Amino acid sequence: MATLVTSVDDIPEDGSYLFTVEAADGETEEVILVRLEDGVSAWKNFCQHETDQRLDLGEGVARRDDQIICPKHGSAFDVGSGYCGNGPAAGSTLEEVDVTVRHGQVYLTDDDLEFSHEGGSDEDDTPGSSSHLRF
Ligand code: FES
């Protein structure tokens, strides 16, 4: 199943779009969408150095060129591959989430995750997934 998350145009070019998903065990996790030159990538919103450290604190990630910069110790993750070539998390890779872009819209297509709501996991006062189209 694919669930509409947002449109590509709503993802800031110099930041990220934050949303929350629910795993099969009912746990919620945050996901970030970031723009690529030719599309969009999606990653779990935590650093590989300290996994309780969020990359997007609610205001969008810090980006430098084609890298996501961890706000805590500055590890730099490639926006396309998720690979960290620089900083304390060097050699690690962000956890990828499957998304698909169709006609300028971003859909969550990860079999293990269900769309929960826009924003971070503690902002669950927005209407549920009923407001999001599925196909
Ligand atoms: S927590 Fe991200 S680099 Fe240390």
Short mmCIF file of C-alpha atoms and ligand atoms in Angstrom, two decimals:
data_model
loop_
_atom_site.label_atom_id
_atom_site.label_comp_id
_atom_site.label_asym_id
_atom_site.label_seq_id
_atom_site.Cartn_x
_atom_site.Cartn_y
_atom_site.Cartn_z
CA MET A 1 0.00 0.00 0.00
CA ALA A 2 1.14 3.51 -0.72
CA THR A 3 0.07 6.52 1.28
CA LEU A 4 0.40 10.09 0.14
CA VAL A 5 2.78 12.00 2.40
CA THR A 6 3.16 15.38 0.75
CA SER A 7 4.11 17.01 -2.52
CA VAL A 8 7.73 17.40 -3.59
CA ASP A 9 7.22 21.16 -3.63
CA ASP A 10 6.54 21.10 0.11
CA ILE A 11 10.00 19.75 0.92
CA PRO A 12 12.33 22.68 1.62
CA GLU A 13 15.37 22.56 -0.67
CA ASP A 14 17.67 23.56 2.17
CA GLY A 15 16.07 21.45 4.89
CA SER A 16 13.73 18.51 5.25
CA TYR A 17 10.10 17.50 5.66
CA LEU A 18 9.38 15.65 8.89
CA PHE A 19 6.62 13.08 9.37
CA THR A 20 5.82 10.20 11.67
CA VAL A 21 5.19 6.57 10.81
CA GLU A 22 3.97 3.60 12.77
CA ALA A 23 5.68 0.23 12.63
CA ALA A 24 3.84 -3.10 12.85
CA ASP A 25 4.54 -3.29 16.59
CA GLY A 26 2.76 0.02 17.13
CA GLU A 27 5.96 1.98 17.77
CA THR A 28 6.13 5.37 16.13
CA GLU A 29 9.23 6.64 14.39
CA GLU A 30 10.11 9.87 12.67
CA VAL A 31 11.08 10.04 9.02
CA ILE A 32 12.62 12.90 7.04
CA LEU A 33 12.22 13.61 3.35
CA VAL A 34 15.05 15.46 1.65
CA ARG A 35 15.36 16.75 -1.88
CA LEU A 36 17.81 15.31 -4.35
CA GLU A 37 18.70 16.88 -7.67
CA ASP A 38 16.41 14.40 -9.38
CA GLY A 39 14.01 13.23 -6.72
CA VAL A 40 13.53 12.65 -3.04
CA SER A 41 15.09 10.40 -0.41
CA ALA A 42 13.68 9.36 2.97
CA TRP A 43 15.55 8.45 6.13
CA LYS A 44 14.74 7.59 9.73
CA ASN A 45 15.25 10.73 11.74
CA PHE A 46 18.17 9.74 13.91
CA CYS A 47 21.94 9.86 13.80
CA GLN A 48 24.00 6.70 13.54
CA HIS A 49 26.49 7.96 16.12
CA GLU A 50 23.98 8.34 18.95
CA THR A 51 20.66 6.90 17.93
CA ASP A 52 18.66 9.05 20.34
CA GLN A 53 19.89 12.12 18.48
CA ARG A 54 17.41 13.46 15.94
CA LEU A 55 18.71 14.99 12.72
CA ASP A 56 15.65 17.17 12.15
CA LEU A 57 14.73 18.77 15.47
CA GLY A 58 11.47 20.07 14.04
CA GLU A 59 12.83 22.92 11.97
CA GLY A 60 14.33 20.90 9.12
CA VAL A 61 17.79 19.35 8.89
CA ALA A 62 20.92 21.40 8.44
CA ARG A 63 22.21 20.81 4.93
CA ARG A 64 25.61 21.57 3.50
CA ASP A 65 25.84 20.93 -0.22
CA ASP A 66 24.57 17.39 -0.64
CA GLN A 67 24.94 16.40 2.98
CA ILE A 68 22.75 16.25 6.06
CA ILE A 69 24.67 17.51 9.08
CA CYS A 70 23.96 16.02 12.51
CA PRO A 71 23.26 18.90 14.91
CA LYS A 72 25.15 17.29 17.79
CA HIS A 73 28.65 16.45 16.57
CA GLY A 74 28.50 17.38 12.90
CA SER A 75 28.58 14.01 11.15
CA ALA A 76 27.79 14.52 7.47
CA PHE A 77 25.46 12.07 5.69
CA ASP A 78 25.06 12.02 1.92
CA VAL A 79 21.48 13.01 0.99
CA GLY A 80 21.34 10.42 -1.77
CA SER A 81 22.99 7.36 -0.21
CA GLY A 82 22.71 8.13 3.50
CA TYR A 83 26.38 7.26 3.86
CA CYS A 84 28.45 9.16 6.40
CA GLY A 85 31.93 9.97 5.15
CA ASN A 86 32.83 12.48 7.77
CA GLY A 87 32.52 12.92 11.56
CA PRO A 88 32.00 10.55 14.49
CA ALA A 89 29.46 8.46 12.54
CA ALA A 90 31.87 7.97 9.58
CA GLY A 91 31.37 4.64 7.84
CA SER A 92 27.74 4.28 8.86
CA THR A 93 24.61 4.75 6.78
CA LEU A 94 21.26 6.25 7.72
CA GLU A 95 18.28 3.91 7.78
CA GLU A 96 16.39 4.26 4.54
CA VAL A 97 12.62 4.39 4.20
CA ASP A 98 10.95 3.47 0.90
CA VAL A 99 9.12 6.29 -0.80
CA THR A 100 7.96 6.76 -4.38
CA VAL A 101 7.41 9.98 -6.29
CA ARG A 102 4.51 10.11 -8.75
CA HIS A 103 3.37 13.22 -10.53
CA GLY A 104 5.15 15.43 -8.02
CA GLN A 105 3.64 13.68 -4.99
CA VAL A 106 5.61 11.66 -2.46
CA TYR A 107 4.10 8.34 -1.31
CA LEU A 108 5.24 6.16 1.54
CA THR A 109 5.72 2.71 0.00
CA ASP A 110 7.58 0.96 2.81
CA ASP A 111 5.92 -2.38 3.59
CA ASP A 112 6.95 -2.19 7.25
CA LEU A 113 5.65 1.29 7.99
CA GLU A 114 2.33 3.09 7.96
CA PHE A 115 1.93 6.83 7.67
CA SER A 116 0.80 8.34 10.98
CA HIS A 117 0.92 12.11 10.72
CA GLU A 118 2.91 15.13 9.61
CA GLY A 119 5.53 16.47 11.96
CA GLY A 120 7.36 14.79 14.80
CA SER A 121 6.15 11.85 16.84
CA ASP A 122 5.07 14.02 19.75
CA GLU A 123 2.88 16.18 17.52
CA ASP A 124 0.10 13.66 17.13
CA ASP A 125 -2.78 16.02 17.59
CA THR A 126 -3.25 16.43 13.85
CA PRO A 127 -5.99 14.45 12.10
CA GLY A 128 -5.03 10.86 11.40
CA SER A 129 -4.30 9.17 8.12
CA SER A 130 -7.88 9.55 6.98
CA SER A 131 -6.91 12.87 5.46
CA HIS A 132 -4.34 11.16 3.26
CA LEU A 133 -5.16 9.48 -0.01
CA ARG A 134 -4.19 5.91 -0.57
CA PHE A 135 -3.89 3.95 -3.78
S1 FES B 1 25.16 12.25 17.61
FE1 FES B 1 25.32 12.68 15.51
S2 FES B 1 27.42 12.93 15.21
FE2 FES B 1 27.25 12.46 17.31
#
